[in-house]
Amino acid sequence: MNSKLFTLSILLLQELLQVMKYSIEFQPDNITVTAEEGENLLSVAAAAGVYIHAYCGGDGVCGKCKVQVDQGEVFSDRTTLKKEDWDKGLRLACQATVKSDLKVTVPEKISDGRKALKRKPKTTRTISARSLETLIGTWNIDPPVTKLFLELDPPSLEDNVSDMQRVMRGFKQARPGEREPSYDHPELIHELPGVLRESDWRVTLLLLHGRGEDEPLRIIDVESGDTTARLYGLAVDIGTTTCSGVLIDLNTGKIIADASGYNAQIRFGEDVISRIIYAGRSGGLRSLQDRVVSTINTIIEDICRSIIISPADISYIMAAGNTVMSHLLLGLDPKYIRESPYVPSVSQFPLTKAAGLGIHAHPSVRLFLYPCISSYVGGDIVSGVHACQMAKSEKISLFIDIGTNGEIVVGNKDWMVCAACSAGPAFEGGGIKYGMRASNGAIENFHIHPESYDPMIVTIGRIKPSGICGSGLISIVSELLESKVIDQQGKFNRNLDCSRIREGVDGWEYVLAWQKDSQIDRDLAITETDIDNLIRAKGAVYSGCMTLLGCEDYCPKDLPHQTQIAYLRRKMAIGK
Amino acid sequence: MNSKLFTLSILLLQELLQVMKYSIEFQPDNITVTAEEGENLLSVAAAAGVYIHAYCGGDGVCGKCKVQVDQGEVFSDRTTLKKEDWDKGLRLACQATVKSDLKVTVPEKISDGRKALKRKPKTTRTISARSLETLIGTWNIDPPVTKLFLELDPPSLEDNVSDMQRVMRGFKQARPGEREPSYDHPELIHELPGVLRESDWRVTLLLLHGRGEDEPLRIIDVESGDTTARLYGLAVDIGTTTCSGVLIDLNTGKIIADASGYNAQIRFGEDVISRIIYAGRSGGLRSLQDRVVSTINTIIEDICRSIIISPADISYIMAAGNTVMSHLLLGLDPKYIRESPYVPSVSQFPLTKAAGLGIHAHPSVRLFLYPCISSYVGGDIVSGVHACQMAKSEKISLFIDIGTNGEIVVGNKDWMVCAACSAGPAFEGGGIKYGMRASNGAIENFHIHPESYDPMIVTIGRIKPSGICGSGLISIVSELLESKVIDQQGKFNRNLDCSRIREGVDGWEYVLAWQKDSQIDRDLAITETDIDNLIRAKGAVYSGCMTLLGCEDYCPKDLPHQTQIAYLRRKMAIGK
């Protein structure tokens, strides 16, 4: 189980992105980066810090992001370009995707003065959620469920053992020497006689592997015919604000679908403390559980619809959340988490039947919920630490899980310390005037022209912008600061000559997209209040990091014992 | 798990009754038997084959069963005797219970000609269901559930591990070196925080021991305070006709209550084949499951009411039934059991949560259902074989489970063969004119005066008779045959001078009790038709025995492979 995991928000991780395919050289900046086949050229430029005029988020309508492809090939079509531009080798960066090594020149007329934008090449890579595939590439695939196809002899008067004994005999023939699996799932034995006969005694066993050597293999389902090619696992991140799911083909380890949505508990409070208080009201705990379950069910529906499978085809569910989210999913009262001495009910959650919680899954399907460390260091951080394998490394890593609750781990294979800090929802677009979830239309990357202060906007889905997601917010504030549009305190420079910087109804703001370039019915802007919220969230995480990095000298011998800092043992029991 | 079991109907078992307490000598027959303190003297005489006039079943009203206690003491009171009789040492046998070694003389006036009744002492003992305590006396008590009381330190800011971790730590301190138990029961973690705090951190763990070394110990419940003295297991025999339950104190191995009732499935058919057919009707399977569950629930209620405990105090349920009964209890369709090649769905049943079947039990309580061997050799016979420990003996034993389906096992520690035969319900009082279940008022023992053909009747509960139970029927027919009231074909001797032998509305019959001596509104009789039914049932069992005994020469090398004869391996997997 070292390897079937996921993580959602990883900022600083070293040495993970070694699988980029093509070299992309941008001129005249003379910046070279690597990109995978099919990556969008505007996104590659944005990630590389190469400024290209782009107002429409990548929608292909503003026509500003023309670049000259000098060498190599891109996928593109010329519907948005004049034939003479096309023949010159000009392409709209937002409509072009990488097909080979490339040399790309950003036309002079829009790159005037752009030298000021050049930064020294980054030594630390930023990995977004979409780099999950890359992370998974570093794992061995060893899923908790496997399948085994059996062709059994039909019963006869000379051989009339029970149906289940026949299955067991088939198992033992297929896996000689292995211990006989158990079966404890009532539906299985109910359906077995019918499945065996309708499939003409050709069936596939779904096997659940025990955690550790103690627990034997269990047959949890018997399917008609050979279904070994279909083996899907769902990983769900249960965030206080946002829940995300990815479906993984457990035969190959590839992600085949994903979906996400706001945690429907939000209507009962934005942070874990308000949720705990709400859980104490009559029927509150049940409502909160119902909401998170319905959020997960929506994710399952979205995923299944997108690749045309049934929820019953999902064979395993793995979830991670902070300690309060984990309690609420299982319907456990989190009240003692809030009261001194801050004790959770359970930190290692039993393997649960997902359907028993109301999740739309086959009755046999188990839900593994990542163990928590303490009341404020949850399974989300454990899963992240597990996924990035920092617990296997000699080198010391800093791991930050940015969410409504920020959690930070520093350590290596020998020791780890963790801090949790209340960051608020700014990193997820919460409390931001035009904040939104990281879905289509959200500004996720941003650069600014150092003289005209014009924006380069890249949205998720490359359509006209409709809001700002968490990574977009960080990107925007970082650019505004570097270009001195705002100062260190997050206040706008009132003296700049730029119509985008103005005093709006909510105070000073920078217009990211005029109404005509956006999907909303007014100008899309970032305000000083938004920036202030981000600064405070960032400040919380920063102080968490500094507290921990201050601890490093003392580790592992002399750890400070603070309530919010838990010493994660290297051998914390995560799965097998 | 060698030892926490029960069996219901055992006829021939050797060397088990070594714990009788007192020696009882009957004169003038010069028959000496042993009896336990508190045994009823009339019952002791009846079991010893000593004839005493007794018309009223032991109710104390007919006053015929006076005996002279020459030596020793009995518990009795003289309300039913004249003072002069009492002072002479006369006692009503039916109102006297054993208190010491005894020498008892049956008065001459009623023992005339009784010498003909004397039989050579029996070398094979008959054990009735009520000798279960004796059988249990031969077992080691090693129950599947145990309790452990823990006094935990309350949490503090310096020690704020989760509630469950605190419990685990307590377990490890109490049982150093033992593997940490698992916990997979959702209700447990829901209730844990409340139980820990309301009990001031003094709790009792209910532990479920794994079957075999593979499965780890599991915590299935946490109770407030020290409840280790309360540990009850329920054993249920699920017969086609009758269901019986006994409650065992798992700390001591003592039976503390019992109850029984007709299997409420009877309205859907008297034998397993009719039940299988009914299960095939729409809703039939569900109805049959509901009926047997409600029968078990009634038994649980009766038991709990009798000793004033709650059904939630029962910590484990163990049940045994034939293959069809086992399928129906779990709601498994038995249809393939009836159709060639006669295949059950499952023969080793998974440990099931009893409440999940609708049984009134604590949600954590597991139901262990004895494994079956084949479609017609069920868990009832396996439990009997297990209980009497014939599989441990060098000597060859013959084991007969007499019920609606008769099952017979012959073998020893090295080999066993089994036959099943359809006996019909006669052994359980079914198909008998005045047949009844073995409950209060049922004639369970019978002797006949060899000259006057007057009866000696002993009923369960020693009240006036209201019918005949299975063991009474065997006793009656055996006596009628030995005294030549009936012939080998079961026909009455039409020439005897006795008003009790007469031609009634249903043909020839013997009046066991005149209306005035019975609880029913007419004479209670046994008819030739009744006897014929018993003969056929007995014939079925007899031919099963003979078939098996014929096999013995060939065992274990050359067993005949017939559908109805299964070779029980010595190491059949029964519990651990």
Short mmCIF file of C-alpha atoms in Angstrom, two decimals, chain B residues 360-574:
data_model
loop_
_atom_site.label_atom_id
_atom_site.label_comp_id
_atom_site.label_asym_id
_atom_site.label_seq_id
_atom_site.Cartn_x
_atom_site.Cartn_y
_atom_site.Cartn_z
CA HIS B 360 -32.71 -9.04 18.93
CA ALA B 361 -29.09 -8.76 19.96
CA HIS B 362 -26.55 -6.04 20.61
CA PRO B 363 -25.23 -4.79 17.26
CA SER B 364 -21.76 -6.12 18.03
CA VAL B 365 -22.87 -9.67 18.75
CA ARG B 366 -21.74 -12.31 16.31
CA LEU B 367 -23.69 -15.38 15.30
CA PHE B 368 -21.63 -18.47 14.63
CA LEU B 369 -23.50 -20.97 12.52
CA TYR B 370 -22.11 -24.49 12.53
CA PRO B 371 -20.66 -25.54 9.16
CA CYS B 372 -22.49 -28.11 7.08
CA ILE B 373 -20.97 -31.08 5.32
CA SER B 374 -23.35 -31.37 2.38
CA SER B 375 -26.93 -30.65 1.39
CA TYR B 376 -28.33 -33.31 3.70
CA VAL B 377 -25.66 -33.46 6.40
CA GLY B 378 -26.00 -30.22 8.27
CA GLY B 379 -24.48 -28.16 11.01
CA ASP B 380 -26.75 -29.82 13.57
CA ILE B 381 -24.95 -33.14 13.17
CA VAL B 382 -21.57 -31.40 13.01
CA SER B 383 -22.30 -29.65 16.31
CA GLY B 384 -23.39 -32.92 17.89
CA VAL B 385 -20.28 -34.74 16.74
CA HIS B 386 -18.21 -31.84 17.97
CA ALA B 387 -19.97 -31.66 21.34
CA CYS B 388 -19.71 -35.35 22.20
CA GLN B 389 -16.07 -35.36 21.15
CA MET B 390 -16.32 -38.66 19.29
CA ALA B 391 -13.78 -37.23 16.86
CA LYS B 392 -11.22 -37.40 19.66
CA SER B 393 -11.88 -40.99 20.64
CA GLU B 394 -10.04 -44.15 19.62
CA LYS B 395 -13.25 -46.13 20.17
CA ILE B 396 -15.85 -46.23 17.45
CA SER B 397 -19.07 -44.42 18.42
CA LEU B 398 -22.48 -44.36 16.79
CA PHE B 399 -24.06 -40.94 16.97
CA ILE B 400 -27.71 -40.42 16.07
CA ASP B 401 -29.38 -37.05 15.80
CA ILE B 402 -33.05 -37.90 15.87
CA GLY B 403 -35.25 -35.26 14.37
CA THR B 404 -37.48 -34.69 11.39
CA ASN B 405 -34.38 -35.51 9.43
CA GLY B 406 -32.49 -38.30 11.15
CA GLU B 407 -28.75 -38.14 10.84
CA ILE B 408 -26.33 -40.82 11.88
CA VAL B 409 -22.56 -40.74 12.20
CA VAL B 410 -20.28 -43.65 12.90
CA GLY B 411 -16.56 -43.30 13.37
CA ASN B 412 -13.72 -42.31 15.63
CA LYS B 413 -10.75 -39.97 15.62
CA ASP B 414 -9.50 -41.35 12.32
CA TRP B 415 -12.59 -41.61 10.15
CA MET B 416 -16.27 -40.90 10.10
CA VAL B 417 -19.15 -41.72 7.80
CA CYS B 418 -22.55 -40.14 7.93
CA ALA B 419 -26.01 -40.92 6.60
CA ALA B 420 -29.09 -38.73 6.59
CA CYS B 421 -32.59 -40.16 6.45
CA SER B 422 -36.01 -38.62 6.29
CA ALA B 423 -37.64 -39.80 9.52
CA GLY B 424 -40.64 -37.52 9.57
CA PRO B 425 -41.80 -35.60 12.61
CA ALA B 426 -42.89 -38.58 14.78
CA PHE B 427 -39.81 -38.29 17.00
CA GLU B 428 -40.86 -34.75 17.83
CA GLY B 429 -44.48 -35.61 18.51
CA GLY B 430 -45.54 -34.69 14.98
CA GLY B 431 -48.13 -36.90 13.20
CA ILE B 432 -49.06 -38.40 16.58
CA LYS B 433 -52.68 -38.02 17.71
CA TYR B 434 -51.78 -36.61 21.12
CA GLY B 435 -48.24 -35.70 20.17
CA MET B 436 -46.77 -32.52 21.61
CA ARG B 437 -43.51 -30.72 22.09
CA ALA B 438 -41.28 -31.70 25.00
CA SER B 439 -42.78 -29.11 27.33
CA ASN B 440 -44.69 -29.22 30.61
CA GLY B 441 -47.34 -31.95 30.68
CA ALA B 442 -45.73 -34.10 28.00
CA ILE B 443 -45.35 -37.76 28.93
CA GLU B 444 -41.62 -38.30 28.74
CA ASN B 445 -41.26 -41.63 30.51
CA PHE B 446 -43.56 -44.61 30.77
CA HIS B 447 -43.69 -48.08 32.23
CA ILE B 448 -46.47 -50.61 32.18
CA HIS B 449 -47.57 -53.12 34.77
CA PRO B 450 -47.01 -56.54 33.20
CA GLU B 451 -50.26 -58.02 34.48
CA SER B 452 -52.71 -55.23 35.01
CA TYR B 453 -51.27 -53.22 32.08
CA ASP B 454 -51.69 -50.11 34.23
CA PRO B 455 -49.39 -47.26 33.29
CA MET B 456 -46.63 -45.51 35.19
CA ILE B 457 -46.54 -42.06 33.67
CA VAL B 458 -43.92 -39.40 34.23
CA THR B 459 -44.47 -36.02 32.60
CA ILE B 460 -42.23 -33.07 32.11
CA GLY B 461 -42.86 -30.72 35.02
CA ARG B 462 -44.63 -33.62 36.79
CA ILE B 463 -48.11 -32.37 36.20
CA LYS B 464 -51.14 -34.16 34.76
CA PRO B 465 -50.40 -35.35 31.22
CA SER B 466 -51.59 -33.38 28.22
CA GLY B 467 -49.80 -35.27 25.45
CA ILE B 468 -46.82 -37.33 24.37
CA CYS B 469 -43.42 -35.95 23.40
CA GLY B 470 -40.84 -37.78 21.30
CA SER B 471 -38.98 -39.50 24.10
CA GLY B 472 -42.30 -40.42 25.74
CA LEU B 473 -43.43 -41.98 22.49
CA ILE B 474 -40.31 -44.13 22.29
CA SER B 475 -40.69 -45.08 25.93
CA ILE B 476 -44.38 -46.01 25.48
CA VAL B 477 -43.90 -48.08 22.34
CA SER B 478 -40.91 -49.85 23.85
CA GLU B 479 -42.91 -50.78 26.96
CA LEU B 480 -45.97 -51.86 24.98
CA LEU B 481 -43.78 -54.11 22.90
CA GLU B 482 -41.89 -55.63 25.81
CA SER B 483 -45.10 -56.32 27.70
CA LYS B 484 -46.60 -57.83 24.52
CA VAL B 485 -49.44 -55.30 24.44
CA ILE B 486 -48.37 -54.75 20.82
CA ASP B 487 -46.61 -57.14 18.48
CA GLN B 488 -43.56 -56.62 16.32
CA GLN B 489 -45.74 -55.01 13.63
CA GLY B 490 -47.13 -52.52 16.13
CA LYS B 491 -50.60 -54.08 16.21
CA PHE B 492 -52.45 -54.29 19.55
CA ASN B 493 -53.10 -57.70 21.06
CA ARG B 494 -56.87 -57.71 20.72
CA ASN B 495 -57.21 -60.49 23.34
CA LEU B 496 -55.86 -58.81 26.46
CA ASP B 497 -58.25 -58.24 29.34
CA CYS B 498 -57.68 -54.56 29.98
CA SER B 499 -60.10 -51.70 29.61
CA ARG B 500 -57.28 -49.41 28.49
CA ILE B 501 -56.81 -51.42 25.31
CA ARG B 502 -59.80 -50.71 23.12
CA GLU B 503 -60.98 -49.87 19.66
CA GLY B 504 -61.42 -46.11 19.47
CA VAL B 505 -62.57 -43.78 16.70
CA ASP B 506 -59.12 -43.95 15.10
CA GLY B 507 -58.71 -47.71 15.45
CA TRP B 508 -57.08 -49.66 18.25
CA GLU B 509 -55.47 -47.70 21.04
CA TYR B 510 -54.11 -47.83 24.56
CA VAL B 511 -55.42 -45.27 27.04
CA LEU B 512 -52.47 -43.69 28.76
CA ALA B 513 -54.59 -41.50 31.02
CA TRP B 514 -58.29 -41.33 31.58
CA GLN B 515 -59.82 -37.92 31.09
CA LYS B 516 -59.94 -37.31 34.87
CA ASP B 517 -56.21 -37.98 35.20
CA SER B 518 -55.28 -35.78 32.23
CA GLN B 519 -55.32 -32.12 31.33
CA ILE B 520 -57.36 -32.68 28.17
CA ASP B 521 -61.10 -33.11 27.80
CA ARG B 522 -60.95 -36.75 26.77
CA ASP B 523 -58.95 -39.91 27.30
CA LEU B 524 -55.31 -39.55 26.29
CA ALA B 525 -54.34 -42.56 24.16
CA ILE B 526 -51.72 -43.87 21.78
CA THR B 527 -53.13 -45.35 18.57
CA GLU B 528 -51.94 -47.97 16.12
CA THR B 529 -51.53 -45.16 13.57
CA ASP B 530 -49.19 -43.35 15.98
CA ILE B 531 -47.20 -46.52 16.46
CA ASP B 532 -47.05 -47.06 12.72
CA ASN B 533 -45.65 -43.55 12.25
CA LEU B 534 -42.99 -44.18 14.85
CA ILE B 535 -42.09 -47.54 13.30
CA ARG B 536 -41.54 -45.90 9.94
CA ALA B 537 -39.43 -43.11 11.46
CA LYS B 538 -37.45 -45.63 13.44
CA GLY B 539 -37.11 -47.80 10.32
CA ALA B 540 -35.58 -44.90 8.44
CA VAL B 541 -33.04 -44.24 11.17
CA TYR B 542 -32.41 -47.97 11.56
CA SER B 543 -31.66 -48.44 7.89
CA GLY B 544 -29.35 -45.43 8.05
CA CYS B 545 -27.50 -47.04 10.93
CA MET B 546 -27.30 -50.39 9.23
CA THR B 547 -26.05 -48.85 6.01
CA LEU B 548 -23.33 -47.08 7.90
CA LEU B 549 -22.40 -50.02 10.09
CA GLY B 550 -22.12 -52.04 6.89
CA CYS B 551 -19.62 -49.45 5.68
CA GLU B 552 -17.47 -49.67 8.75
CA ASP B 553 -15.42 -52.57 7.44
CA TYR B 554 -14.34 -50.50 4.50
CA CYS B 555 -13.41 -47.38 6.40
CA PRO B 556 -11.37 -45.37 6.05
CA LYS B 557 -9.85 -46.68 2.84
CA ASP B 558 -12.72 -47.57 0.63
CA LEU B 559 -15.73 -45.42 1.38
CA PRO B 560 -18.75 -45.76 -0.85
CA HIS B 561 -19.41 -42.43 -2.51
CA GLN B 562 -23.10 -41.95 -2.28
CA THR B 563 -24.83 -38.64 -2.35
CA GLN B 564 -26.26 -39.06 1.10
CA ILE B 565 -23.10 -40.32 2.74
CA ALA B 566 -20.37 -37.84 3.33
CA TYR B 567 -16.98 -38.62 4.69
CA LEU B 568 -16.41 -36.27 7.56
CA ARG B 569 -12.76 -35.51 7.83
CA ARG B 570 -11.36 -35.50 11.28
CA LYS B 571 -10.02 -32.04 10.84
CA MET B 572 -13.20 -30.51 9.62
CA ALA B 573 -12.91 -26.83 10.28
CA ILE B 574 -15.15 -26.15 13.22
#
